[in-house]
Coordinates of N, CA, C and O in Angstrom, one line a residue:
M1 N 0.7 -1.0 0.4 CA 0.1 0.1 0.1 C 1.2 1.5 0.0 O 1.0 2.1 -0.6
A2 N 1.9 1.3 0.5 CA 2.6 2.2 1.0 C 3.7 2.9 -0.6 O 3.9 3.9 -1.0
W3 N 3.6 1.8 -1.7 CA 4.2 2.2 -2.6 C 3.5 2.8 -3.4 O 3.4 3.5 -4.5
R4 N 2.0 2.7 -3.3 CA 0.8 3.0 -3.8 C 0.7 4.4 -4.0 O 0.8 5.1 -4.8
Q5 N 1.1 4.8 -2.3 CA 0.9 6.1 -2.5 C 2.2 6.9 -3.1 O 1.5 8.0 -3.3
L6 N 3.8 6.7 -2.6 CA 5.0 6.9 -3.2 C 4.2 7.1 -4.7 O 5.0 8.2 -4.8
F7 N 3.8 6.5 -5.5 CA 4.1 6.6 -6.5 C 2.3 7.5 -7.6 O 2.6 8.5 -8.1
L8 N 1.8 7.3 -6.9 CA 0.7 8.7 -6.7 C 1.2 9.7 -6.6 O 0.5 10.9 -7.0
I9 N 1.6 10.1 -5.4 CA 2.2 11.5 -4.4 C 3.5 11.9 -6.2 O 3.6 13.5 -6.3
S10 N 3.8 11.2 -6.4 CA 4.8 11.1 -7.3 C 4.5 11.7 -8.8 O 4.4 12.7 -9.5
C11 N 3.6 10.6 -9.1 CA 2.6 11.5 -10.5 C 1.9 12.7 -10.1 O 2.2 13.2 -10.8
L12 N 1.1 12.9 -8.9 CA 0.7 14.0 -8.9 C 2.2 15.4 -8.8 O 1.8 16.3 -9.5
S13 N 2.8 15.0 -7.8 CA 4.2 16.4 -8.5 C 4.4 16.6 -9.6 O 4.9 17.7 -10.1
T14 N 4.8 15.3 -10.7 CA 5.1 15.8 -11.6 C 4.4 16.8 -12.3 O 4.6 17.3 -13.6
V15 N 2.6 16.3 -12.1 CA 1.3 16.7 -12.8 C 1.5 18.6 -12.7 O 1.9 19.3 -13.5
V16 N 1.8 18.9 -11.1 CA 2.4 20.4 -10.3 C 3.5 20.5 -11.7 O 3.4 22.2 -12.0
L17 N 4.7 20.1 -11.7 CA 5.8 20.9 -11.9 C 5.8 20.7 -13.2 O 5.8 21.6 -14.0
L18 N 4.7 20.3 -14.2 CA 4.6 20.1 -15.3 C 3.8 21.2 -16.0 O 4.1 22.1 -16.6
S19 N 2.8 21.8 -14.6 CA 1.8 23.0 -15.0 C 3.0 23.7 -15.1 O 2.3 25.3 -16.0
M20 N 3.0 24.3 -13.9 CA 4.2 25.3 -13.5 C 5.4 25.8 -14.9 O 5.4 26.9 -15.0
L21 N 6.0 24.6 -15.0 CA 6.7 25.2 -16.6 C 6.2 25.4 -17.6 O 6.8 25.9 -18.4
Q22 N 4.7 24.9 -18.6 CA 4.1 25.6 -19.0 C 3.7 27.0 -19.0 O 3.6 27.5 -19.8
E23 N 3.4 27.4 -17.7 CA 3.2 28.7 -17.4 C 4.0 29.6 -17.3 O 4.0 30.6 -17.8
G24 N 5.4 28.9 -16.8 CA 6.5 29.7 -17.2 C 6.7 30.4 -18.3 O 7.4 31.3 -18.8
T25 N 6.8 29.2 -19.4 CA 6.8 29.3 -20.8 C 5.8 30.3 -21.7 O 6.6 31.0 -22.6
S26 N 4.7 29.9 -21.6 CA 3.7 31.0 -21.3 C 3.7 32.6 -21.1 O 3.5 33.3 -22.1
A27 N 4.6 32.5 -20.5 CA 4.5 33.4 -19.7 C 5.5 34.7 -20.5 O 5.6 36.1 -20.8
S28 N 7.0 33.9 -21.2 CA 7.7 34.5 -22.1 C 8.0 33.8 -23.6 O 8.5 34.3 -24.9
V29 N 6.2 34.3 -24.0 CA 5.7 33.9 -25.8 C 6.4 35.2 -25.9 O 6.2 35.5 -27.2
G30 N 5.6 36.1 -26.0 CA 6.0 37.5 -26.6 C 7.2 37.5 -27.4 O 6.9 38.2 -28.0
T31 N 8.4 37.4 -26.4 CA 9.6 37.5 -27.3 C 9.6 36.3 -27.9 O 10.2 36.4 -29.3
R32 N 9.3 35.3 -27.9 CA 9.7 34.0 -29.1 C 8.6 33.9 -29.9 O 8.9 33.8 -30.7
Q33 N 7.4 34.9 -30.0 CA 6.4 34.7 -31.3 C 7.3 35.9 -32.4 O 6.9 35.6 -33.5
V34 N 7.8 36.7 -31.9 CA 8.5 38.0 -32.7 C 9.7 37.0 -33.8 O 9.8 37.2 -34.4
A35 N 10.2 36.5 -32.9 CA 11.4 35.2 -32.9 C 11.0 34.3 -34.1 O 11.4 34.2 -35.5
G36 N 10.0 33.7 -33.5 CA 9.4 32.9 -35.0 C 8.9 33.3 -35.7 O 8.9 33.0 -36.7
Q37 N 8.2 34.7 -35.9 CA 7.7 35.5 -37.1 C 9.0 35.6 -37.8 O 8.8 35.4 -39.1
E38 N 10.0 36.7 -37.2 CA 11.1 36.7 -38.2 C 11.6 35.0 -38.5 O 12.2 35.2 -39.8
A39 N 11.6 33.9 -38.0 CA 12.3 32.9 -38.7 C 11.1 32.9 -40.1 O 11.9 32.0 -41.1
Q40 N 9.9 32.9 -39.5 CA 9.3 32.5 -40.5 C 9.2 33.2 -42.2 O 9.3 32.5 -43.4
E41 N 9.4 34.5 -41.7 CA 9.9 35.5 -43.0 C 10.8 34.6 -43.2 O 11.1 35.6 -45.3
G42 N 12.1 34.0 -42.6 CA 13.6 34.0 -44.1 C 13.0 33.0 -44.7 O 13.4 32.8 -45.1
V43 N 12.1 31.8 -43.7 CA 12.1 30.9 -44.3 C 11.3 31.0 -45.9 O 11.5 30.6 -46.7
K44 N 10.2 32.3 -45.7 CA 9.3 32.8 -46.4 C 10.5 33.5 -47.8 O 10.0 32.5 -49.0
E45 N 10.9 33.7 -47.4 CA 12.3 34.0 -48.2 C 12.6 33.5 -49.6 O 13.3 33.5 -50.4
K46 N 13.9 32.5 -48.6 CA 13.4 31.2 -49.0 C 12.9 30.5 -50.3 O 13.2 29.4 -51.6
I47 N 11.8 30.4 -49.8 CA 10.7 29.7 -50.3 C 10.2 29.8 -51.4 O 10.2 30.3 -52.8
F48 N 9.8 31.2 -51.3 CA 9.3 32.3 -52.0 C 9.6 33.6 -53.1 O 10.8 34.0 -52.5
M49 N 9.7 33.5 -54.3 CA 10.3 35.1 -54.4 C 9.6 35.9 -55.3 O 8.2 35.9 -55.0
Q50 N 9.9 36.8 -55.6 CA 9.9 38.5 -55.7 C 8.7 38.3 -57.2 O 9.0 37.1 -57.6
E51 N 7.8 38.6 -56.6 CA 6.7 38.7 -58.0 C 7.4 39.2 -59.4 O 7.0 38.4 -60.1
S52 N 8.1 39.9 -59.6 CA 8.8 40.6 -60.5 C 9.5 39.9 -61.0 O 9.8 39.6 -62.0
D53 N 10.0 38.8 -60.0 CA 11.0 37.5 -60.3 C 10.1 36.5 -61.0 O 10.9 35.6 -62.0
A54 N 9.3 36.5 -60.3 CA 7.9 35.2 -61.3 C 7.9 35.2 -62.2 O 7.9 34.2 -63.1
L55 N 7.2 36.8 -62.6 CA 7.3 36.9 -63.4 C 7.7 36.8 -64.8 O 7.7 36.5 -65.8
N56 N 9.3 37.5 -64.6 CA 10.6 37.3 -65.0 C 10.4 36.3 -65.9 O 10.7 35.4 -66.9
F57 N 10.1 35.1 -65.2 CA 10.6 33.7 -65.4 C 9.9 32.6 -65.8 O 10.2 32.3 -66.6
L58 N 8.9 33.5 -66.2 CA 7.0 32.6 -66.6 C 7.3 33.6 -67.9 O 7.1 32.8 -69.2
K59 N 8.0 35.3 -68.2 CA 8.0 35.2 -69.2 C 9.2 35.1 -70.3 O 8.7 34.4 -71.4
K60 N 10.0 35.1 -69.3 CA 11.1 33.9 -70.2 C 10.7 32.3 -70.9 O 11.3 32.3 -71.9
R61 N 10.0 31.4 -70.3 CA 10.2 30.6 -70.8 C 8.4 29.9 -70.5 O 8.0 29.2 -69.7
S62 N 7.9 29.9 -71.6 CA 6.8 29.9 -71.2 C 6.5 28.2 -72.2 O 7.7 28.4 -72.5
K63 N 5.1 28.2 -72.8 CA 5.1 27.3 -73.1 C 5.4 27.7 -75.2 O 6.1 26.8 -76.0
R64 N 5.0 28.3 -75.0 CA 5.6 29.0 -76.7 C 6.1 29.7 -77.0 O 6.3 31.0 -78.1
S65 N 7.2 30.3 -75.8 CA 8.3 31.2 -75.7 C 9.2 30.0 -76.8 O 9.3 28.5 -77.2
P66 N 10.2 31.1 -77.5 CA 11.3 30.0 -78.4 C 11.9 29.0 -77.5 O 12.1 30.1 -76.5
R67 N 12.6 28.1 -77.8 CA 14.1 27.4 -76.5 C 15.3 28.2 -77.1 O 15.4 28.3 -78.3
S68 N 15.6 28.2 -76.1 CA 17.4 28.3 -76.3 C 17.9 27.4 -77.1 O 17.2 26.2 -77.4
R69 N 19.1 28.3 -77.1 CA 19.8 27.1 -78.6 C 20.5 26.0 -77.4 O 20.1 24.9 -78.3
D70 N 20.8 25.9 -76.3 CA 21.0 24.8 -75.6 C 20.3 24.0 -75.6 O 20.1 22.4 -75.6
E71 N 18.7 24.1 -75.2 CA 17.9 22.8 -75.1 C 17.1 22.8 -76.8 O 17.5 21.1 -76.9
V72 N 17.7 23.6 -77.5 CA 17.3 22.9 -79.2 C 18.7 22.0 -79.4 O 18.3 20.6 -79.9
N73 N 19.7 22.2 -79.1 CA 21.3 21.0 -78.9 C 21.0 20.9 -78.5 O 21.1 19.4 -78.8
E74 N 20.1 20.1 -77.1 CA 20.2 19.2 -76.4 C 19.4 18.1 -76.5 O 19.4 16.8 -76.9
N75 N 18.0 18.7 -77.2 CA 16.9 18.0 -78.2 C 18.0 17.4 -79.2 O 16.9 15.8 -79.2
R76 N 18.4 17.7 -80.1 CA 18.9 17.7 -80.9 C 19.6 16.0 -81.1 O 19.7 14.9 -81.1
Q77 N 20.9 16.3 -80.1 CA 21.4 15.2 -79.4 C 20.6 14.1 -79.1 O 21.2 13.0 -79.3
K78 N 19.8 14.1 -78.5 CA 18.9 13.2 -77.4 C 18.5 12.1 -78.7 O 18.1 11.2 -78.4
L79 N 17.6 12.9 -79.8 CA 17.0 12.5 -81.2 C 18.0 12.2 -81.6 O 17.6 10.7 -82.1
R80 N 19.2 12.4 -82.2 CA 20.4 11.5 -82.4 C 20.6 10.0 -82.1 O 21.0 9.1 -82.4
A81 N 21.1 10.2 -80.0 CA 21.2 9.4 -80.0 C 20.4 8.0 -80.0 O 21.0 7.0 -80.0
D82 N 18.8 8.1 -80.0 CA 17.8 7.5 -79.8 C 18.1 7.3 -81.6 O 17.6 5.5 -81.4
E83 N 18.3 7.8 -82.8 CA 18.2 7.0 -83.7 C 19.3 6.4 -83.8 O 19.4 4.9 -84.5
L84 N 20.6 6.2 -83.2 CA 21.7 5.6 -83.0 C 21.5 4.9 -83.0 O 21.4 3.2 -83.6
R85 N 20.6 4.2 -81.6 CA 20.0 3.3 -81.0 C 19.7 2.3 -81.9 O 19.6 1.3 -81.7
R86 N 18.3 2.8 -81.9 CA 17.1 2.5 -83.2 C 18.0 1.6 -84.0 O 17.4 0.4 -84.3
E87 N 18.5 2.1 -84.8 CA 19.0 1.5 -86.3 C 20.5 0.4 -85.6 O 20.3 -0.3 -85.9
Y88 N 21.0 0.6 -84.4 CA 22.0 -0.3 -84.2 C 20.7 -1.6 -83.6 O 21.1 -3.0 -84.2
H89 N 20.1 -1.7 -82.9 CA 19.1 -2.8 -82.3 C 18.5 -3.4 -83.3 O 18.9 -4.5 -83.4
E90 N 17.9 -2.5 -84.6 CA 17.6 -2.7 -85.6 C 18.3 -3.7 -86.8 O 18.0 -4.8 -87.0
E91 N 19.3 -3.2 -86.3 CA 20.8 -3.7 -87.6 C 21.2 -5.7 -86.6 O 21.2 -6.0 -87.4
Q92 N 21.2 -5.2 -85.4 CA 21.8 -6.3 -85.0 C 20.0 -8.2 -84.8 O 20.3 -8.4 -85.1
R93 N 19.2 -6.7 -84.7 CA 18.1 -8.2 -85.0 C 17.6 -8.5 -86.5 O 17.8 -9.7 -86.6
N94 N 18.0 -7.6 -87.5 CA 18.4 -8.2 -88.3 C 19.3 -9.1 -89.1 O 19.3 -10.5 -89.6
E95 N 21.2 -9.3 -88.3 CA 21.8 -9.6 -88.6 C 21.3 -10.9 -87.8 O 21.2 -12.5 -87.7
F96 N 20.6 -11.0 -86.6 CA 20.2 -12.8 -85.9 C 19.5 -13.1 -86.5 O 19.3 -14.1 -86.7
E97 N 17.7 -12.6 -87.1 CA 17.2 -13.1 -88.4 C 17.8 -13.7 -89.5 O 17.7 -14.2 -89.7
N98 N 18.9 -13.4 -89.7 CA 19.7 -13.6 -91.4 C 19.8 -14.6 -90.5 O 20.1 -16.2 -91.3
F99 N 20.9 -14.8 -89.4 CA 21.7 -15.8 -88.9 C 20.5 -17.3 -88.7 O 21.0 -18.3 -89.4
V100 N 19.5 -16.7 -87.8 CA 18.4 -18.3 -87.8 C 18.2 -19.0 -89.4 O 17.6 -20.0 -89.3
E101 N 17.7 -17.6 -90.0 CA 17.3 -18.0 -91.5 C 18.3 -19.2 -91.9 O 17.8 -19.9 -92.4
E102 N 19.1 -18.9 -92.0 CA 21.1 -19.4 -92.5 C 20.4 -21.0 -92.0 O 20.5 -21.6 -92.3
Q103 N 20.4 -20.9 -90.5 CA 20.7 -22.3 -89.9 C 19.4 -23.2 -90.0 O 19.4 -24.2 -90.4
N104 N 18.2 -22.1 -89.9 CA 17.0 -23.7 -90.7 C 17.0 -23.7 -92.5 O 16.9 -25.1 -92.7
D105 N 17.5 -22.8 -93.0 CA 17.7 -23.4 -94.3 C 18.7 -24.0 -94.3 O 18.7 -25.7 -95.0
E106 N 19.8 -24.1 -93.7 CA 21.2 -25.4 -93.6 C 20.7 -26.8 -93.0 O 20.7 -27.9 -93.7
Q107 N 20.1 -26.5 -91.9 CA 19.1 -28.0 -91.1 C 18.5 -28.1 -92.0 O 17.7 -29.5 -92.7
E108 N 17.4 -27.7 -92.9 CA 16.2 -28.1 -94.1 C 17.1 -28.9 -95.0 O 16.6 -29.7 -95.6
E109 N 18.4 -28.3 -95.7 CA 19.1 -28.7 -96.7 C 19.7 -29.9 -95.9 O 19.5 -31.6 -97.3
R110 N 20.0 -30.0 -94.7 CA 20.9 -31.8 -94.6 C 19.7 -32.5 -94.5 O 19.7 -34.0 -94.6
S111 N 18.6 -32.3 -93.9 CA 17.1 -33.3 -93.5 C 16.8 -33.5 -94.7 O 16.7 -34.3 -95.4
R112 N 17.1 -32.8 -96.3 CA 16.1 -33.1 -97.0 C 17.2 -34.1 -97.5 O 17.2 -35.4 -98.0
E113 N 19.0 -33.5 -97.9 CA 19.9 -35.0 -98.0 C 19.7 -35.9 -97.5 O 19.9 -36.8 -98.2
A114 N 19.4 -36.3 -96.9 CA 19.0 -37.2 -95.5 C 18.2 -38.4 -96.1 O 18.0 -39.3 -96.1
V115 N 16.8 -37.3 -96.4 CA 15.6 -38.0 -97.5 C 15.7 -38.4 -97.9 O 15.2 -39.6 -98.5
E116 N 16.5 -37.8 -98.6 CA 16.8 -38.5 -100.5 C 17.9 -39.6 -100.4 O 17.5 -40.4 -101.2
Q117 N 19.0 -39.3 -100.0 CA 19.7 -40.8 -99.3 C 18.7 -41.9 -99.3 O 19.1 -42.9 -99.4
W118 N 18.1 -41.5 -98.0 CA 17.0 -42.7 -97.0 C 16.6 -43.5 -98.7 O 17.0 -44.6 -98.3
R119 N 15.9 -42.4 -99.1 CA 14.8 -43.1 -100.4 C 15.9 -44.1 -101.2 O 14.8 -44.8 -102.1
Q120 N 16.9 -43.7 -101.6 CA 17.8 -44.3 -102.6 C 18.8 -45.4 -102.3 O 18.1 -46.2 -102.5
W121 N 18.8 -45.5 -101.4 CA 18.8 -46.5 -99.9 C 18.1 -48.0 -99.7 O 17.8 -48.6 -100.8
H122 N 16.6 -47.2 -99.9 CA 15.2 -48.5 -99.5 C 14.8 -48.5 -100.8 O 13.7 -49.4 -101.0
Y123 N 14.8 -47.5 -101.6 CA 14.0 -47.9 -103.2 C 14.4 -49.5 -103.5 O 15.1 -49.6 -104.2
D124 N 13.2 -50.3 -103.9 CA 13.6 -51.7 -104.6 C 12.4 -51.4 -105.8 O 13.2 -52.5 -106.5
G125 N 12.5 -50.6 -106.6 CA 11.9 -50.2 -107.5 C 10.5 -51.1 -107.8 O 10.1 -50.9 -108.7
L126 N 10.0 -51.5 -106.8 CA 8.5 -52.2 -106.4 C 7.3 -50.8 -106.5 O 6.7 -50.9 -107.3
Y127 N 7.6 -49.4 -105.8 CA 6.6 -49.4 -105.5 C 7.1 -47.3 -106.5 O 8.5 -47.4 -106.4
P128 N 6.0 -46.9 -106.7 CA 6.6 -45.7 -107.3 C 7.0 -44.5 -107.0 O 6.6 -44.4 -105.5
S129 N 7.8 -43.8 -107.2 CA 8.7 -42.9 -106.3 C 7.5 -42.1 -105.7 O 8.2 -40.9 -104.9
H130 N 6.4 -41.6 -106.7 CA 5.7 -40.4 -106.0 C 5.4 -41.0 -104.9 O 4.8 -39.5 -104.1
L131 N 5.1 -41.8 -104.1 CA 4.9 -42.3 -102.6 C 5.7 -41.4 -101.6 O 5.5 -41.2 -100.7
Y132 N 7.1 -41.2 -102.5 CA 8.1 -40.3 -101.0 C 7.5 -38.7 -101.4 O 8.4 -38.6 -100.8
N133 N 7.1 -38.8 -101.8 CA 7.2 -37.2 -102.5 C 5.8 -36.2 -102.1 O 5.6 -35.4 -102.9
R134 N 5.0 -37.0 -101.6 CA 4.0 -36.5 -100.4 C 4.5 -35.8 -99.6 O 5.2 -35.2 -99.0
H135 N 3.6 -34.2 -99.3 CA 3.4 -33.2 -98.8 C 2.5 -33.6 -97.9 O 1.3 -33.7 -98.0
H136 N 3.3 -33.6 -96.7 CA 2.3 -33.7 -95.5 C 2.0 -32.0 -94.9 O 3.0 -31.4 -94.2
I137 N 1.1 -32.0 -95.1 CA 0.2 -30.5 -94.5 C 0.1 -30.6 -93.1 O -0.5 -31.1 -92.4

């Protein structure tokens, strides 16, 4: 029971102490508010620009205004790089397609030769040769 009373007294004293400290800080708000407003103005100056500067910025570069030479050159370089990249990939794709086509042609030729050799080896003259030339769809 004694520890409960001790705990209750300590909590109560903490609340009283905090309320006294809060009253003490509220008494000195007058000077801190002025300093806080000055700090806010400093932050506003960093974030916001003057109206004349903003108008000049917007006049300088609106949607319809002509682009500067640097922007034009940068866009040309990007377009040229994209075109070169596209040509390179197209060339690589064409080379690969040609390679695959050649491989398929060679494989088809080898299989055709093998079939032809098999026909010549197994043909005994009894069956007409057109049976071997049937096309399966």
